[in-house]
Amino acid sequence: MDILSRIKEGYVFFDGAMGTELQKYGLLAGECTENWNLTHPETITEIHKKYFLAGANIATANTFGANPIKISNTEEIIRCAIENAKNAVNSSEQYVALDIGPTGKLLKPLGDLDFEDAYKAFSVAVRAGAEAGADLILIETMSDTYELKAAVLAAKENSNLPIFTTFVLDENGKSVTGCDVDAMVAMLEGLGVNALGVNCSLGAEQLKKYIPNIIKASSLPVIVNPNAGMPILCDGKTTYEQSPDKFACDMVEIANMGARILGGCCGTTPEHIVKMTQAVKKTPTKAIVKKNYTVASSYSHACYFDKKTVLIGERINPTGKPRLKAALRENNIDYLIKEAIGQEENGAHMLDVNVGLPEIDEKAVLTQAIKEIQAVSTLPLQIDTSNKDALESAMRIYNGKPLVNSVNGKEESINSVFPIVKKYGGVVIALTLDENGIPNTARERLNIAKKIIDRAREYGIDKKDIIVDPLCLTVSSDKTAPSVTLEAIEIIKKELGVKTSLGISNVSFGLPSRDIVNSVFFSHALLKGLDAVIMNPYSEEMKKAYYAHNTLMGIDENCQEYINFASNTISQETIKDLSDMTLEKAIIKGLKKEAREITKSLIINTPPLEIVNNHIITALDKVGEGYEKGKTFLPQLLMSAETATVAFDVVKENISVDSEAKKGDIILATVKGDIHDIGKNIVKVILQNYGFTVHDLGKDVSPEKILDYAKKTGVKLVGLSALMTTTVVSMQKTIKLLKTELPDVKVMVGGAVLTEEYANMIGADKYGKDAMDSVRYAQEFYK
Amino acid sequence: MTAPTLISISDVKALKININEVLRYLKINKKSDDIIAYLDECKELVYKNANPRGAFIRTEISVCEDIIDFGFDRVESKKLAKNLKGCKEAYAFVATLGVEIDRLFERYLKIEPSKASVCDAIASSLIESFCDYINEYLKANETLCPRFSPGYGDYSIKHQGALLNILDASKRVGITLTNSYMMVPTKSVSAIIGIKI
């Protein structure tokens, strides 16, 4: 019987720890456990036999750390390990799992391992395990959803074996990278694993309280493999988890909660497993219940389309936004990130990301934008593109389960979108239009929705992963358009039992004060049960409608969200006395709101360049001088810089001053091997404020990449940052390469471990002791 | 050797942040109400995003000339040997504030670098405070030598891997190493602490 059929029959038991047993046979602390597959094959087989004898069904092969990132002979070790485990099998209800643990490295952007490199490492292990005849793949002890996704994709794309995954929770019920149970389950179910659960870190007793959350979220068989006997010091008290009897007792409770696959992790022994299997077998199994949640997720949390309508921020979309268009053309991803964080802070629950412009490489830019936004925003994203390649590339590197915008009733759309969604997992927005356009009646729109849902089923995509957008046409050109849309929401929800979404703003196209029309239409749609809306999170009218609606419907507990919203609105509306405040003062003091207001009133009568030169730059110079004299401190210098940026932005909204203000181009990079980025970013902000165009290549940048970029752009000034003695070596290499290939390029360097002397030694042209020092050098250079 | 002991703390605010130390990191030599208010705001952000975790293990050591044998690693270092002189045992330990702190820095670097720089200084103070907390616990019944970290003096940073490995740090605490031996999360500390007889 194969393992998946076996799970349907009843409990399936994993074995216990391998390392703990090996220590009894003489494994030394710190020794490579996996090498024992080669040096002591009989011992490994003997331990697997003990666990089978104790009642385990699955032998976890001794391959936890076997991947090319950790060891050199991955294939050989995996081949032997699987063989050692198979030698212990003596019944058709005993299985061997290829064990895949984490690489021990953190993925980019916070760490230095590339997503695709992690994927490649796991692929080597998967192919070796599948070839050696493993019955299933266990991906375990994962705490980072991103690394977990790389491992699951490797397992899916390099074998046909069932995939079991378990992740690690800490005492707060989250992974150490901040991911909660719902997000983990949403992503894994989307990716199509066969069973999921938790292992390691905590003992059964502490883990117990989080099991119901997993059962509640998941439609799959749930695995629980806790630790035992590992000391934990919490708040100054050490606890040891726990004797085999206590372990068995807790595992019975966990089985009663509905977990189907049970075993042990660190510290568990054959005795734990025998006690557990004997006790759990007496417990009747609980049915595994299919759940019908519509859910998207980020690296940290899940977003359920449930009682409260989900607000999807629409601002990252170049349509009608000249500044965003310009940012995309200049590959200025920072602009998109600011939009993302701004919308998050203004109450959006998810963010739409659309970078479609005819003149850019949409696949490359969308992928980069998603990578960078997901690194700093906690919100789940909606990938918005009509380019199939861009969609696939973005879904592959997305850290979670995304929303996909969109599919429609056209065969071409269905055939290109659904295979990608099925493969990577996602929730799809289905637009009710087809080859004949957008139908005029609600009934016809429902029919298209029905067709899309049916076709999705053929691709193995469940109805719960479809959200229907019945589309909204402009009221000024068709007065019945809004009522058709509202009727469509109602009947689609009622008759098809799916969630609905709407892009609101189209309704008011061509009308004055569009916000008013939008928000009232939104209120009507809310009453019809609209589940999600694509909207502008900065629109106060929309938010008023939303929070008031939730309160009136009794879905805002204690009216708390409404109260928070209303009190913020009032404080923003308080009129500030700006009479004795000048723009200069506002910048020096770092008062952003004031700076914005004053600039807005200045711009009416003052030429933009005059504002820049006579107000903003003057203020910055004062702050800069204060900093150089030790009177102003770094955070104040930065706050002034940020405030100046706010004033600049107001000026830019009114007129393009870019060409006049630009002082010269500078490439900045944190060198290869170095992932500390703060220093470089501070220098960047200050340089930008002084009118320099900064080409920020990021952190952990190779000498070759810097050289190529300098060659390509012809920029003659390069700034390098390194924080550690170990990475100053890469700085030296970079300088050497630049000097050899591009002798007229000047290099300035900075960073905690550098000194003037050290900088000279490695061949730098300038040691920048702080941000202002770099500004002065750049000014000198471009004089 | 037994398994490493995992260290956690349920209320992160039990760890104090020394404001004078933060001001020193930021090279701010005169306090004003504005600055203190700003620091308080950043303090809240750091507390909210910190998830202090650590692990320690007690190990027998032997020191012979400049060579220290930890059982799990052999280290050649004059300064560490001097530090551990006369010790028969030592603690290996790691501590971290978790990766959400790094995400906080990344986020504010994009939108408000002033906050990133202040949060960075506060987080440095917080991880120190967490290390002191662990030290206090460990020294309850014995006298300890000062902490000594890989990368300090002639104790090569290349020994970082062995130290993290014996503590199962990537698996249980979430500390990983980059190719250039930097720890991620960046607010992490690893060290050896000799136990005086």
Coordinates of N, CA and C in Angstrom, one line a residue, chain A residues 220-360:
Chain A
L220 N -5.3 19.1 5.0 CA -4.4 18.0 4.7 C -4.2 17.2 6.0
P221 N -3.7 16.0 5.9 CA -3.3 15.3 7.1 C -2.2 16.1 7.9
V222 N -2.3 16.2 9.2 CA -1.4 17.0 10.0 C -0.4 16.1 10.7
I223 N 0.9 16.6 10.6 CA 2.0 15.8 11.2 C 2.5 16.6 12.4
V224 N 2.8 15.8 13.5 CA 3.3 16.4 14.7 C 4.5 15.6 15.2
N225 N 5.7 16.2 15.1 CA 6.9 15.5 15.6 C 7.7 16.4 16.6
P226 N 7.3 16.3 17.8 CA 7.9 17.3 18.8 C 9.3 16.7 19.3
N227 N 9.9 17.6 20.1 CA 11.2 17.2 20.8 C 10.8 16.6 22.1
A228 N 11.8 16.0 22.7 CA 11.6 15.5 24.1 C 13.0 15.6 24.8
G229 N 12.9 16.0 26.1 CA 14.1 16.0 26.9 C 15.1 17.1 26.5
M230 N 14.7 18.1 25.7 CA 15.6 19.2 25.4 C 15.4 20.3 26.5
P231 N 16.5 20.8 27.1 CA 16.3 21.8 28.1 C 16.0 23.1 27.5
I232 N 15.0 23.8 28.1 CA 14.6 25.1 27.7 C 14.6 26.1 28.9
L233 N 15.3 27.1 28.8 CA 15.4 28.1 29.9 C 14.5 29.3 29.5
C234 N 13.3 29.4 30.2 CA 12.4 30.5 29.9 C 12.2 31.3 31.1
D235 N 12.5 32.6 31.0 CA 12.3 33.6 32.1 C 13.1 33.1 33.3
G236 N 14.3 32.5 33.1 CA 15.1 32.1 34.2 C 14.8 30.8 34.8
K237 N 13.8 30.1 34.2 CA 13.5 28.7 34.8 C 13.8 27.7 33.7
T238 N 14.5 26.6 34.1 CA 14.8 25.6 33.1 C 13.8 24.4 33.2
T239 N 13.3 24.1 32.1 CA 12.4 22.9 32.1 C 12.9 21.8 31.1
Y240 N 12.7 20.6 31.5 CA 13.1 19.5 30.6 C 11.9 18.8 30.2
E241 N 11.8 18.7 28.9 CA 10.7 18.0 28.3 C 11.3 16.7 27.8
Q242 N 10.9 15.5 28.0 CA 10.0 15.0 28.9 C 10.1 13.5 28.8
S243 N 9.6 12.7 29.8 CA 9.8 11.3 29.9 C 8.9 10.6 28.8
P244 N 9.3 9.4 28.4 CA 8.5 8.7 27.3 C 7.0 8.6 27.7
D245 N 6.7 8.3 29.0 CA 5.3 8.2 29.4 C 4.6 9.5 29.2
K246 N 5.2 10.6 29.6 CA 4.6 11.9 29.5 C 4.4 12.3 28.0
F247 N 5.5 12.0 27.3 CA 5.4 12.2 25.8 C 4.3 11.5 25.2
A248 N 4.1 10.2 25.5 CA 3.0 9.4 24.9 C 1.7 10.0 25.3
C249 N 1.6 10.4 26.5 CA 0.3 11.0 27.1 C 0.0 12.3 26.3
D250 N 1.0 13.1 26.1 CA 0.7 14.4 25.3 C 0.4 14.1 23.9
M251 N 1.0 13.0 23.3 CA 0.8 12.7 21.9 C -0.6 12.2 21.7
V252 N -1.2 11.5 22.7 CA -2.6 11.0 22.6 C -3.5 12.2 22.5
E253 N -3.2 13.2 23.4 CA -4.0 14.5 23.3 C -3.9 15.1 21.9
I254 N -2.7 15.1 21.4 CA -2.5 15.7 20.1 C -3.3 14.9 19.0
A255 N -3.3 13.6 19.1 CA -4.0 12.7 18.2 C -5.5 13.1 18.3
N256 N -6.0 13.3 19.5 CA -7.4 13.6 19.7 C -7.8 14.9 19.1
M257 N -6.8 15.8 19.0 CA -7.1 17.1 18.4 C -7.3 16.9 16.8
G258 N -6.8 15.8 16.3 CA -7.0 15.6 14.9 C -5.7 15.3 14.1
A259 N -4.6 15.3 14.8 CA -3.3 15.1 14.0 C -3.3 13.6 13.6
R260 N -2.8 13.4 12.4 CA -2.9 12.0 11.8 C -1.5 11.3 11.8
I261 N -0.5 12.1 11.7 CA 0.9 11.5 11.5 C 1.7 12.0 12.7
L262 N 2.2 11.0 13.5 CA 2.9 11.4 14.7 C 4.2 10.7 14.8
G263 N 5.1 11.5 15.5 CA 6.5 10.9 15.7 C 7.3 11.8 16.6
G264 N 8.6 11.7 16.6 CA 9.4 12.5 17.5 C 10.5 13.2 16.7
C265 N 11.1 14.2 17.4 CA 12.3 14.9 16.9 C 13.4 14.8 17.9
C266 N 14.2 15.9 18.0 CA 15.4 15.8 18.9 C 15.1 15.3 20.2
G267 N 15.9 14.4 20.7 CA 15.8 13.9 22.1 C 14.8 12.7 22.2
T268 N 14.0 12.4 21.2 CA 13.1 11.2 21.3 C 13.9 9.9 21.0
T269 N 13.5 8.9 21.6 CA 14.2 7.6 21.5 C 13.2 6.5 21.1
P270 N 13.7 5.3 20.8 CA 12.7 4.2 20.5 C 11.7 4.0 21.6
E271 N 12.1 4.3 22.8 CA 11.2 4.1 24.0 C 10.1 5.1 23.9
H272 N 10.4 6.4 23.5 CA 9.3 7.4 23.3 C 8.3 6.9 22.2
I273 N 8.9 6.4 21.2 CA 8.1 6.0 20.0 C 7.2 4.8 20.4
V274 N 7.8 3.8 21.1 CA 7.0 2.6 21.4 C 5.8 3.0 22.3
K275 N 6.1 3.8 23.3 CA 5.1 4.3 24.3 C 4.0 5.0 23.5
M276 N 4.5 5.9 22.6 CA 3.5 6.7 21.8 C 2.6 5.9 20.9
T277 N 3.2 4.9 20.2 CA 2.4 4.2 19.2 C 1.4 3.3 20.0
Q278 N 1.8 2.7 21.0 CA 0.9 1.9 21.8 C -0.3 2.7 22.3
A279 N 0.0 3.9 22.8 CA -1.1 4.7 23.4 C -2.0 5.3 22.4
V280 N -1.4 5.8 21.3 CA -2.2 6.5 20.3 C -3.1 5.5 19.5
K281 N -2.6 4.3 19.3 CA -3.3 3.3 18.5 C -4.7 3.0 19.1
K282 N -4.8 3.2 20.4 CA -6.1 3.0 21.1 C -7.0 4.2 20.9
T283 N -6.5 5.3 20.4 CA -7.3 6.5 20.2 C -8.0 6.4 18.8
P284 N -9.3 6.6 18.7 CA -9.9 6.6 17.4 C -9.4 7.8 16.5
T285 N -9.3 7.6 15.2 CA -8.8 8.7 14.4 C -9.9 9.7 14.2
K286 N -9.5 10.9 14.0 CA -10.5 12.0 13.7 C -10.5 12.2 12.1
A287 N -11.6 12.5 11.6 CA -11.7 12.7 10.1 C -10.9 13.9 9.7
I288 N -10.3 13.9 8.5 CA -9.5 15.0 8.0 C -10.5 15.8 7.2
V289 N -10.8 17.0 7.7 CA -11.9 17.8 7.1 C -11.4 18.8 6.1
K290 N -12.0 18.8 4.9 CA -11.6 19.8 3.9 C -12.2 21.2 4.3
K291 N -11.3 22.2 4.2 CA -11.7 23.5 4.5 C -12.0 24.3 3.2
N292 N -12.8 25.3 3.4 CA -13.2 26.1 2.1 C -12.8 27.6 2.2
Y293 N -11.7 27.8 2.9 CA -11.3 29.2 3.1 C -10.7 29.8 1.8
T294 N -11.0 31.0 1.5 CA -10.3 31.7 0.4 C -9.2 32.5 1.1
V295 N -8.0 32.2 0.8 CA -6.9 32.8 1.6 C -5.7 33.1 0.8
A296 N -5.1 34.2 1.0 CA -3.8 34.6 0.4 C -2.8 34.8 1.6
S297 N -1.5 34.7 1.3 CA -0.6 34.9 2.5 C 0.7 35.6 2.0
S298 N 1.4 36.2 3.1 CA 2.7 36.8 2.9 C 3.7 35.9 3.7
Y299 N 4.9 36.4 3.9 CA 5.9 35.6 4.7 C 5.4 35.5 6.1
S300 N 4.5 36.4 6.5 CA 4.3 36.5 8.0 C 2.8 36.1 8.4
H301 N 1.9 36.4 7.5 CA 0.5 36.1 8.0 C -0.4 35.9 6.8
A302 N -1.6 35.3 7.1 CA -2.6 35.0 6.0 C -3.6 36.1 6.0
C303 N -4.2 36.3 4.8 CA -5.3 37.2 4.7 C -6.5 36.4 4.2
Y304 N -7.5 36.2 5.1 CA -8.7 35.5 4.8 C -9.8 36.4 4.2
F305 N -10.4 35.9 3.1 CA -11.5 36.6 2.6 C -12.8 36.1 3.3
D306 N -13.1 36.8 4.4 CA -14.1 36.3 5.2 C -15.1 37.4 5.5
K307 N -15.3 37.7 6.8 CA -16.4 38.6 7.2 C -16.1 40.0 6.7
K308 N -14.9 40.5 7.0 CA -14.5 41.9 6.6 C -14.0 41.9 5.2
T309 N -14.4 42.9 4.4 CA -14.0 43.1 3.1 C -12.5 43.4 3.1
V310 N -11.8 42.8 2.2 CA -10.3 43.0 2.1 C -10.0 44.2 1.2
L311 N -9.2 45.1 1.8 CA -8.8 46.3 1.0 C -7.5 46.1 0.3
I312 N -7.6 46.1 -1.0 CA -6.4 45.9 -1.8 C -5.9 47.2 -2.4
G313 N -4.7 47.6 -2.0 CA -4.2 48.9 -2.4 C -3.8 48.9 -3.9
E314 N -4.3 49.9 -4.6 CA -4.2 50.0 -6.1 C -3.0 50.8 -6.6
R315 N -2.3 51.4 -5.7 CA -1.4 52.5 -6.1 C -0.2 52.1 -6.9
I316 N 0.2 50.8 -6.8 CA 1.4 50.4 -7.6 C 0.9 49.9 -9.0
N317 N 0.5 50.9 -9.8 CA 0.0 50.6 -11.2 C 0.2 51.9 -12.0
P318 N 1.0 51.8 -13.0 CA 1.4 53.0 -13.7 C 0.3 53.7 -14.5
T319 N -0.8 53.1 -14.7 CA -1.9 53.7 -15.4 C -2.3 55.1 -14.8
G320 N -2.1 56.1 -15.6 CA -2.4 57.5 -15.1 C -1.5 58.0 -14.1
K321 N -0.4 57.4 -13.8 CA 0.5 58.0 -12.8 C 1.9 58.2 -13.4
P322 N 2.1 59.5 -13.9 CA 3.4 59.8 -14.6 C 4.6 59.6 -13.8
R323 N 4.5 59.9 -12.4 CA 5.8 59.7 -11.6 C 6.1 58.2 -11.4
L324 N 5.1 57.4 -11.3 CA 5.4 55.9 -11.2 C 5.9 55.4 -12.5
K325 N 5.4 55.9 -13.6 CA 5.9 55.5 -15.0 C 7.4 55.9 -15.1
A326 N 7.7 57.1 -14.7 CA 9.1 57.6 -14.7 C 10.0 56.7 -13.8
A327 N 9.5 56.4 -12.6 CA 10.2 55.5 -11.7 C 10.5 54.2 -12.3
L328 N 9.5 53.6 -13.0 CA 9.7 52.3 -13.6 C 10.7 52.4 -14.7
R329 N 10.7 53.4 -15.5 CA 11.6 53.5 -16.6 C 13.0 53.7 -16.1
E330 N 13.2 54.3 -15.0 CA 14.5 54.5 -14.4 C 14.9 53.4 -13.5
N331 N 14.1 52.3 -13.4 CA 14.3 51.2 -12.5 C 14.4 51.7 -11.1
N332 N 13.6 52.6 -10.7 CA 13.7 53.2 -9.3 C 12.7 52.4 -8.5
I333 N 13.2 51.3 -8.0 CA 12.3 50.4 -7.2 C 12.0 51.0 -5.9
D334 N 12.9 51.8 -5.3 CA 12.6 52.5 -4.1 C 11.3 53.2 -4.1
Y335 N 11.0 53.8 -5.2 CA 9.7 54.6 -5.3 C 8.5 53.6 -5.1
L336 N 8.6 52.4 -5.7 CA 7.5 51.5 -5.5 C 7.4 51.0 -4.0
I337 N 8.6 50.8 -3.4 CA 8.6 50.4 -2.0 C 8.0 51.4 -1.1
K338 N 8.3 52.7 -1.4 CA 7.6 53.8 -0.6 C 6.1 53.7 -0.8
E339 N 5.7 53.5 -2.0 CA 4.2 53.4 -2.3 C 3.6 52.2 -1.5
A340 N 4.4 51.1 -1.5 CA 3.9 49.9 -0.8 C 3.8 50.2 0.7
I341 N 4.8 50.7 1.3 CA 4.8 50.9 2.8 C 3.7 52.0 3.1
G342 N 3.6 53.0 2.3 CA 2.6 54.1 2.5 C 1.2 53.5 2.5
Q343 N 0.9 52.6 1.6 CA -0.4 52.0 1.5 C -0.7 51.1 2.8
E344 N 0.4 50.4 3.1 CA 0.3 49.5 4.3 C -0.1 50.3 5.5
E345 N 0.7 51.5 5.7 CA 0.4 52.3 6.9 C -0.9 53.0 6.8
N346 N -1.5 53.1 5.6 CA -2.8 53.7 5.5 C -4.0 52.6 5.5
G347 N -3.7 51.4 6.0 CA -4.8 50.5 6.2 C -5.0 49.5 5.2
A348 N -4.2 49.4 4.1 CA -4.5 48.3 3.1 C -4.2 47.0 3.7
H349 N -4.9 46.0 3.3 CA -4.7 44.6 3.7 C -3.8 43.8 2.8
M350 N -3.9 44.2 1.5 CA -3.1 43.6 0.5 C -2.7 44.7 -0.5
L351 N -1.7 44.3 -1.3 CA -1.2 45.3 -2.3 C -1.2 44.7 -3.7
D352 N -1.8 45.5 -4.7 CA -1.7 45.1 -6.1 C -0.3 45.6 -6.6
V353 N 0.3 44.7 -7.4 CA 1.6 45.2 -8.0 C 1.5 45.0 -9.5
N354 N 1.5 46.1 -10.2 CA 1.4 46.1 -11.6 C 2.5 47.0 -12.1
V355 N 3.4 46.5 -13.0 CA 4.5 47.4 -13.5 C 4.4 47.4 -15.0
G356 N 3.3 47.1 -15.6 CA 3.2 46.9 -17.0 C 3.3 48.2 -17.8
L357 N 4.4 48.4 -18.5 CA 4.7 49.5 -19.4 C 5.3 48.9 -20.6
P358 N 4.8 49.4 -21.8 CA 5.3 48.7 -23.1 C 6.8 48.7 -23.2
E359 N 7.4 49.8 -22.7 CA 8.9 50.0 -23.0 C 9.8 49.3 -22.0
I360 N 9.3 48.6 -21.0 CA 10.2 47.9 -20.0 C 10.1 46.4 -20.1

